[in-house]
Amino acid sequence: MIHGRLDYRHRRRIYFLLAGNLLLLGLIRVLLKEGSSFAEVLRRAGPDVAPVILAGLAMTSVIFVGAIDLSVASIIAVAGSAFGVLVHHDQPPWICYFACLAAAWVLSMWNGYLIRTLKIPAIIVTLAGLPFYRGLALIVADLGIPDFGGNISVYDAAYHQPGKFYAGWILLATIIAALIWEAFGRTPRQWLARGNSEEACRLLGMKPERILQSAFCAAGIFLGFAALIAVTRLQAIEPGRMLVGFELHIVGAVVLGGTNIFGGEGSFGGTILGAFFLYFISQALTYAGASAYFQEAITGAVILAVIGLDCAIHRRQKQLDELA
Amino acid sequence: MNWHEAPDMRNWILLLLLLLEIATFTFLSGVRFDSAGDFTAYFQSYLGDLITQSTPTLLLAFGMTLVLITAGIDLSVGSMVALVGCIMASFPGNTEFWWTAVPLGLLTGLTLGFLNGALVAWLDVPPIITTLGTMIFYRGLCFVVMGDLEKAPFITVPGYEWLGIFSGVIVMLGLLYLIGGPYVYHSRWLRELFMMGGNRIAARYAGIPVQRRTLQVYTLIGFLGFLAALSFTARNSSISAGSLQGFELQVIVAVVLGGTRVQGGSGTLLGAFLGVMLIAVLEEGLRGASIWGDTYLPFEISHLEYIFLGALLLIGVWVSNIAHQRSRA
Amino acid sequence: MNIMKLTHSFPCLLRGLAILGLAGVLTGCGPAGSGSGEGRESIRIAMLPKLVNIDYFDACHKGAKEAAEAVGAQLIYDGPKSPSGAEQNNFIETWIRQRVDAICVAPNQPKTIRRFVKKAKSHDIKVITWDSDAPQSGRDLFVNQVEEQALGQALIDDLAQQMDEDGKWAIAIASLDAHNLNAWRRHAIARAKEAYPEMTLVATEITKEDENLARQKVQTLLNAYPQLEGIIAFDSNSVPGAAEAIKRAGKVGEVHLTGCSTPKKMRPYIEDEILESFYLWDPTQLGGLTVRLAYRLAKGKPIKDGVEIPGYGKLNLSQSDPTTVIMSEPIRFTKENIDELDFGI
């Protein structure tokens, strides 16, 4: 079971983040003024972080196998372009949603394929994908829409359903499915196995290539939902500028959640808590009325403090582990 | 561990790609040369602009290569350079600037680098998350220092402009790459970094002071960040809190294109240099080719920069990998 | 370990660097001679927006293109992908080398382009700033779409009138280092202090040019300050984001919103009466006017008060600065006029 496969360090990180999240929520509760609603804080949290968590789950899957995907934001931009072009040509909503999901899935699979066949590390392939897909998104929009002027406006509320009304439910369903799969499924363990040692996998008769591809496949599905929510909650889709820098935010959430950036160790739960933690920091700063000039510095300091503290606590143990 | 597999073949390929790029884009920019004098004059200003534009990237690429060799990474370079610049910009622009702001900038650079190193070496925080945190933190400090202002004391400091023009940056880069580069290349220090990148635990058992080396490398980046801040502010004569956003990815892409392994244990400084130049030539070329693009392309030429950058990185690394395997076989 | 190979390859490293170094030394430090472009008959105008892939500047581009075709000039339109002053300098350098006749810059950081304006002028290239000015840079002309102070004050006046000059208000802004936005913000705050003492500014939120982040942050603000009555959003993504937040929080009518955005993004919110007004000017006209003035300058024709410009009318120069052309007053968009004044963006 899941509890069994997580080592003490990872478990501690999860408790740490859980405590951190509760602490931040408590802080927000204390800071609330007369007339503010705490229920509102909780109710909005899910839908607001949904794309971060879903993209985070995608990132976690590929980091499990020892890969990484730095092109997530650009992939979402391509999905947004595809969605916008179809909306522009008056296709029914379900076709547009499907195109959005499919675009993200195909590009994620394509990343996996390139990594497998070119034998180039994932970080380089997806670092190349980061600008490449961004350009692709722009070209798709530019060719698909005559007179494309930097953004695609989507007026009809029928096209805003997933992002504006169902984000929370999509998130909840995906989280439950992901956690159950992680706890009982075989595939996530195979990812971790490959992340630990590709060679060992091969010797055991597993196919590391196929495992890698399956991780990118799952990531594509998660990413598709992330894109669907991120794209359909906007009034105007800007393929050239949407979510720039999102990938580092995601990597931050994943690593904060205790997943080893080099693969083979981690959990979906950690990522979810990490994403919430980052979200609640920014919320708490607003509720505390922190000056706009200081917010970023405080956010950075809190992240450093949390990670530094956690690493410092188990440093001794880690050194002992190395000796063993 | 393959520090000794000096990838000379790869660098020749990168050089070839570079020349190819220059030729293509010169053609696309629509420049026609009537005489040999025209030709040299054009390329003089072309190369001069190219080098001065990419000085900050070149400086940081040196440090980034070393840190990637140790299997670390530094995502905070953009914020670091901006913060050093912001702190220097708080001083009035007169002669005193040289012995107040500049030393303080140096101290800031070293401190910021050292802080990264300390978190990585002493607290064992993974480099990527350390520097992701400091990237946000240092950027935040920029806003604390500068607020919403754009400050330009640099333009009135006597002699400061020299740091941003060709002769100044060539001295800086020459010292770094022609004197510092070979010195580092032959040093035991670099081999220890390679070993740390190959296997950190083994390196410790081999008697390499891993912590000290880590601190040194990150502090060196801080120092290079200070130099980059000098040349950046001298060239652009002002700085604001949001300057140099996205700089870290620019440096990392260039270094990776130059053949440095992100997982550590392999990399060359010359490769990093060529990587930076490849990207600079690409960007410069697309800037110059917009008339060609308007005529022949069904979409904006600026979209192509993304496409080419991605393709260049992938193809560059792929081709040099293949060549590398061939040459070893 | 293969030390042989290591020492062997080192000469390669040196050689490679020496080639580049030599090429560099050849360059020298002085300004270099001309590439080509001599004997070209048509005027070449380069136009540099703050950034590309954004609807506002795309509309400017459209206007510029039409004007360039009308006067028979060749237009180069390109710019950085993020609002960076340093990258704009690289564009200016490229164009100086290509010997364009005029460069029109919308500077992200006005002080940053100073050296490059000088460099361009030393090559006999006319430099015009548009969208925002670079004072003391030595530029030839500034095409001011709308005065910073006038817009900042118009925004706060509008909000004050909607809020009955009393209550708490907040700001949503893309970033703290965007020159225009922060100039408007400063003027608005100064005006509020002086003219509306009953109004208190409670918060400023940074929205990073992201519509959704703006929505998120404003929605948080609405919950954090239940008595909040007004919001000014200074950029085209913050206004729709803030409008969406007000809509979702169910505070339509309680919280007033105004700001600068584009008609295309704001139409649904204006039609649903979530906000009463927002401000803009005609960006196509701005692009067109800039190109026509650049053409006149490059041809050596004077720019004087009252000169007739096709598609625009009589020029209006600023009283305080004879090199500043003022294009228009800010236009107040409301439910009534949004359909007539749609600039296609």
Short mmCIF file of C-alpha atoms in Angstrom, two decimals, chain B residues 23-294:
data_model
loop_
_atom_site.label_atom_id
_atom_site.label_comp_id
_atom_site.label_asym_id
_atom_site.label_seq_id
_atom_site.Cartn_x
_atom_site.Cartn_y
_atom_site.Cartn_z
CA ALA B 23 25.36 32.70 -43.94
CA THR B 24 21.63 31.90 -44.14
CA PHE B 25 20.53 34.88 -42.17
CA THR B 26 22.86 37.28 -43.93
CA PHE B 27 21.23 36.14 -47.14
CA LEU B 28 17.72 36.45 -45.71
CA SER B 29 18.35 39.90 -44.29
CA GLY B 30 18.62 41.15 -47.85
CA VAL B 31 22.02 42.77 -47.39
CA ARG B 32 23.93 43.04 -50.64
CA PHE B 33 27.62 43.76 -50.69
CA ASP B 34 29.00 45.91 -53.44
CA SER B 35 32.61 45.64 -52.37
CA ALA B 36 34.90 43.84 -49.99
CA GLY B 37 34.96 46.96 -47.84
CA ASP B 38 31.20 46.77 -47.50
CA PHE B 39 31.48 43.20 -46.44
CA THR B 40 34.02 43.73 -43.67
CA ALA B 41 32.28 46.84 -42.46
CA TYR B 42 29.00 45.01 -42.19
CA PHE B 43 30.47 42.08 -40.33
CA GLN B 44 32.45 44.29 -38.03
CA SER B 45 29.35 45.96 -36.72
CA TYR B 46 27.43 42.67 -36.85
CA LEU B 47 29.94 40.85 -34.67
CA GLY B 48 30.36 43.81 -32.38
CA ASP B 49 26.62 44.03 -31.75
CA LEU B 50 26.34 40.30 -31.35
CA ILE B 51 29.03 40.10 -28.69
CA THR B 52 27.90 43.13 -26.71
CA GLN B 53 24.28 41.95 -26.78
CA SER B 54 25.11 38.53 -25.42
CA THR B 55 27.74 39.46 -22.85
CA PRO B 56 25.57 38.78 -19.78
CA THR B 57 24.56 35.43 -21.22
CA LEU B 58 28.14 34.56 -22.09
CA LEU B 59 29.34 35.44 -18.61
CA LEU B 60 26.69 33.38 -16.87
CA ALA B 61 27.06 30.50 -19.33
CA PHE B 62 30.57 30.02 -17.96
CA GLY B 63 29.28 29.59 -14.44
CA MET B 64 26.22 27.63 -15.46
CA THR B 65 28.39 25.08 -17.25
CA LEU B 66 30.44 24.53 -14.12
CA VAL B 67 27.39 24.18 -11.92
CA LEU B 68 25.71 21.78 -14.34
CA ILE B 69 28.91 19.74 -14.35
CA THR B 70 28.47 19.23 -10.61
CA ALA B 71 24.90 18.04 -11.30
CA GLY B 72 23.55 21.27 -9.83
CA ILE B 73 21.64 24.04 -11.53
CA ASP B 74 21.11 27.72 -10.88
CA LEU B 75 17.69 29.09 -11.80
CA SER B 76 18.22 32.29 -9.85
CA VAL B 77 20.74 33.94 -12.20
CA GLY B 78 18.24 36.33 -13.79
CA SER B 79 16.95 37.57 -10.45
CA MET B 80 20.49 37.68 -9.09
CA VAL B 81 21.81 39.92 -11.87
CA ALA B 82 18.75 42.14 -11.58
CA LEU B 83 19.14 42.44 -7.81
CA VAL B 84 22.82 43.38 -8.07
CA GLY B 85 21.87 45.97 -10.66
CA CYS B 86 19.02 47.30 -8.55
CA ILE B 87 21.24 47.70 -5.51
CA MET B 88 23.89 49.50 -7.53
CA ALA B 89 21.20 51.72 -9.05
CA SER B 90 20.24 53.05 -5.62
CA PHE B 91 23.44 55.11 -5.60
CA PRO B 92 23.77 58.49 -7.32
CA GLY B 93 25.64 58.42 -10.60
CA ASN B 94 28.89 60.27 -9.98
CA THR B 95 32.56 59.35 -9.58
CA GLU B 96 31.93 58.04 -6.10
CA PHE B 97 29.78 55.36 -7.68
CA TRP B 98 32.97 53.46 -8.48
CA TRP B 99 33.99 52.99 -4.89
CA THR B 100 30.59 52.83 -3.25
CA ALA B 101 28.09 51.14 -5.53
CA VAL B 102 30.43 48.88 -7.45
CA PRO B 103 32.08 47.22 -4.42
CA LEU B 104 28.67 46.87 -2.82
CA GLY B 105 27.42 45.25 -6.02
CA LEU B 106 30.33 42.84 -5.91
CA LEU B 107 29.60 42.03 -2.30
CA THR B 108 25.92 41.51 -3.12
CA GLY B 109 26.72 39.19 -6.00
CA LEU B 110 29.05 37.11 -3.89
CA THR B 111 26.57 36.99 -1.01
CA LEU B 112 23.67 35.93 -3.20
CA GLY B 113 25.76 33.21 -4.83
CA PHE B 114 27.10 32.11 -1.47
CA LEU B 115 23.58 31.91 -0.06
CA ASN B 116 22.58 29.54 -2.88
CA GLY B 117 25.71 27.51 -2.26
CA ALA B 118 25.15 27.40 1.48
CA LEU B 119 21.59 26.13 1.10
CA VAL B 120 22.75 23.45 -1.30
CA ALA B 121 25.94 22.46 0.51
CA TRP B 122 25.08 22.83 4.15
CA LEU B 123 21.36 22.14 4.26
CA ASP B 124 21.35 19.58 1.45
CA VAL B 125 18.45 21.27 -0.31
CA PRO B 126 18.24 20.05 -3.91
CA PRO B 127 19.77 22.72 -6.18
CA ILE B 128 16.71 23.05 -8.40
CA ILE B 129 14.38 23.87 -5.54
CA THR B 130 16.92 26.06 -3.75
CA THR B 131 17.46 28.23 -6.77
CA LEU B 132 13.79 28.19 -7.72
CA GLY B 133 13.12 29.58 -4.25
CA THR B 134 15.90 32.14 -4.44
CA MET B 135 14.78 33.06 -7.95
CA ILE B 136 11.45 34.18 -6.50
CA PHE B 137 13.07 35.59 -3.35
CA TYR B 138 15.75 37.67 -5.11
CA ARG B 139 13.20 38.96 -7.60
CA GLY B 140 11.00 39.93 -4.69
CA LEU B 141 13.93 41.80 -3.15
CA CYS B 142 14.35 43.70 -6.43
CA PHE B 143 10.85 45.07 -5.98
CA VAL B 144 11.54 45.85 -2.34
CA VAL B 145 14.66 47.81 -3.34
CA MET B 146 13.36 49.51 -6.47
CA GLY B 147 9.61 49.70 -6.13
CA ASP B 148 8.07 50.67 -9.43
CA LEU B 149 10.92 52.91 -10.55
CA GLU B 150 13.36 52.68 -13.39
CA LYS B 151 16.69 54.08 -12.32
CA ALA B 152 19.55 55.14 -14.55
CA PRO B 153 22.48 56.48 -12.55
CA PHE B 154 24.86 54.47 -14.72
CA ILE B 155 24.74 56.85 -17.64
CA THR B 156 26.34 59.70 -15.69
CA VAL B 157 29.08 57.68 -14.01
CA PRO B 158 32.33 58.65 -15.70
CA GLY B 159 33.89 55.77 -17.59
CA TYR B 160 31.11 53.35 -16.77
CA GLU B 161 29.86 53.14 -20.32
CA TRP B 162 33.10 51.44 -21.33
CA LEU B 163 31.90 48.26 -19.59
CA GLY B 164 29.04 47.96 -22.04
CA ILE B 165 30.75 48.76 -25.31
CA PHE B 166 32.73 46.38 -27.42
CA SER B 167 36.23 47.05 -26.10
CA GLY B 168 35.03 46.72 -22.52
CA VAL B 169 33.12 43.52 -22.90
CA ILE B 170 35.85 41.93 -24.98
CA VAL B 171 38.31 42.54 -22.15
CA MET B 172 35.87 41.02 -19.68
CA LEU B 173 35.08 38.04 -21.87
CA GLY B 174 38.71 37.62 -22.93
CA LEU B 175 39.87 37.48 -19.34
CA LEU B 176 37.17 34.98 -18.52
CA TYR B 177 37.25 32.67 -21.51
CA LEU B 178 40.86 33.01 -22.72
CA ILE B 179 42.66 33.30 -19.39
CA GLY B 180 40.19 31.88 -16.88
CA GLY B 181 38.91 29.17 -19.23
CA PRO B 182 42.22 27.41 -19.91
CA TYR B 183 43.25 27.87 -16.30
CA VAL B 184 40.10 26.17 -15.10
CA TYR B 185 40.36 23.61 -17.86
CA HIS B 186 43.74 22.40 -16.66
CA SER B 187 42.94 22.60 -13.00
CA ARG B 188 42.43 19.80 -10.57
CA TRP B 189 39.50 21.85 -9.32
CA LEU B 190 37.49 21.25 -12.51
CA ARG B 191 38.18 17.52 -12.38
CA GLU B 192 36.86 17.44 -8.87
CA LEU B 193 33.71 19.14 -10.09
CA PHE B 194 33.36 16.48 -12.78
CA MET B 195 33.75 13.80 -10.18
CA MET B 196 31.13 15.39 -7.96
CA GLY B 197 28.75 15.44 -10.88
CA GLY B 198 29.48 11.84 -11.73
CA ASN B 199 29.00 10.49 -8.24
CA ARG B 200 28.70 12.78 -5.30
CA ILE B 201 29.08 10.16 -2.62
CA ALA B 202 32.08 8.57 -4.31
CA ALA B 203 33.61 12.01 -4.63
CA ARG B 204 33.28 12.54 -0.92
CA TYR B 205 34.94 9.21 -0.18
CA ALA B 206 37.69 10.10 -2.63
CA GLY B 207 38.55 12.98 -0.36
CA ILE B 208 37.09 15.79 -2.41
CA PRO B 209 35.76 18.57 -0.20
CA VAL B 210 32.33 18.41 -1.78
CA GLN B 211 30.75 21.08 0.37
CA ARG B 212 33.53 23.57 -0.19
CA ARG B 213 33.51 22.98 -3.94
CA THR B 214 29.75 23.44 -4.07
CA LEU B 215 30.03 26.71 -2.20
CA GLN B 216 32.81 27.84 -4.52
CA VAL B 217 30.88 27.11 -7.68
CA TYR B 218 27.73 28.92 -6.58
CA THR B 219 29.75 31.85 -5.28
CA LEU B 220 31.55 32.01 -8.61
CA ILE B 221 28.15 32.35 -10.26
CA GLY B 222 27.44 35.21 -7.90
CA PHE B 223 30.66 36.87 -9.01
CA LEU B 224 29.82 36.35 -12.69
CA GLY B 225 26.36 37.69 -11.95
CA PHE B 226 28.03 40.86 -10.68
CA LEU B 227 30.06 41.16 -13.90
CA ALA B 228 26.92 40.54 -15.95
CA ALA B 229 25.12 43.24 -13.98
CA LEU B 230 27.97 45.65 -14.79
CA SER B 231 27.85 45.00 -18.50
CA PHE B 232 24.05 44.89 -18.61
CA THR B 233 23.62 48.20 -16.84
CA ALA B 234 26.44 49.83 -18.78
CA ARG B 235 24.91 48.80 -22.07
CA ASN B 236 21.28 49.50 -21.27
CA SER B 237 22.02 52.42 -18.90
CA SER B 238 19.09 51.63 -16.63
CA ILE B 239 17.53 48.87 -14.62
CA SER B 240 14.15 48.19 -13.09
CA ALA B 241 12.90 45.49 -10.79
CA GLY B 242 11.50 43.38 -13.62
CA SER B 243 14.64 43.38 -15.77
CA LEU B 244 16.13 40.11 -17.01
CA GLN B 245 13.08 37.97 -16.47
CA GLY B 246 13.50 34.64 -18.23
CA PHE B 247 17.27 35.12 -18.38
CA GLU B 248 17.92 31.83 -16.55
CA LEU B 249 16.24 29.75 -19.23
CA GLN B 250 18.15 31.59 -21.93
CA VAL B 251 21.44 30.69 -20.25
CA ILE B 252 20.46 27.09 -19.60
CA VAL B 253 19.25 26.53 -23.17
CA ALA B 254 22.53 27.90 -24.52
CA VAL B 255 24.66 25.78 -22.21
CA VAL B 256 22.69 22.64 -22.97
CA LEU B 257 22.94 23.35 -26.67
CA GLY B 258 26.68 23.56 -26.13
CA GLY B 259 26.70 19.90 -25.14
CA THR B 260 26.72 20.08 -21.34
CA ARG B 261 24.92 17.23 -19.69
CA VAL B 262 22.15 18.38 -17.38
CA GLN B 263 22.61 15.38 -15.12
CA GLY B 264 26.18 16.43 -14.45
CA GLY B 265 29.56 14.95 -15.15
CA SER B 266 30.13 16.34 -18.62
CA GLY B 267 30.42 19.68 -20.35
CA THR B 268 32.77 22.16 -21.96
CA LEU B 269 33.16 25.89 -21.69
CA LEU B 270 33.81 26.31 -25.40
CA GLY B 271 30.57 24.47 -26.10
CA ALA B 272 28.75 26.87 -23.82
CA PHE B 273 30.30 29.80 -25.67
CA LEU B 274 29.23 28.41 -29.01
CA GLY B 275 25.77 27.61 -27.68
CA VAL B 276 25.25 31.21 -26.63
CA MET B 277 26.47 32.47 -29.99
CA LEU B 278 24.24 30.06 -31.91
CA ILE B 279 21.17 31.40 -30.17
CA ALA B 280 22.31 35.01 -30.44
CA VAL B 281 22.87 34.63 -34.18
CA LEU B 282 19.45 33.03 -34.56
CA GLU B 283 17.70 35.83 -32.72
CA GLU B 284 19.70 38.49 -34.49
CA GLY B 285 19.03 36.83 -37.83
CA LEU B 286 15.29 36.67 -37.36
CA ARG B 287 15.25 40.29 -36.27
CA GLY B 288 16.96 41.20 -39.51
CA ALA B 289 14.84 39.00 -41.74
CA SER B 290 11.43 40.52 -41.09
CA ILE B 291 11.16 41.98 -44.59
CA TRP B 292 11.83 38.58 -46.07
CA GLY B 293 9.25 37.13 -43.68
CA ASP B 294 6.58 39.63 -44.67
#
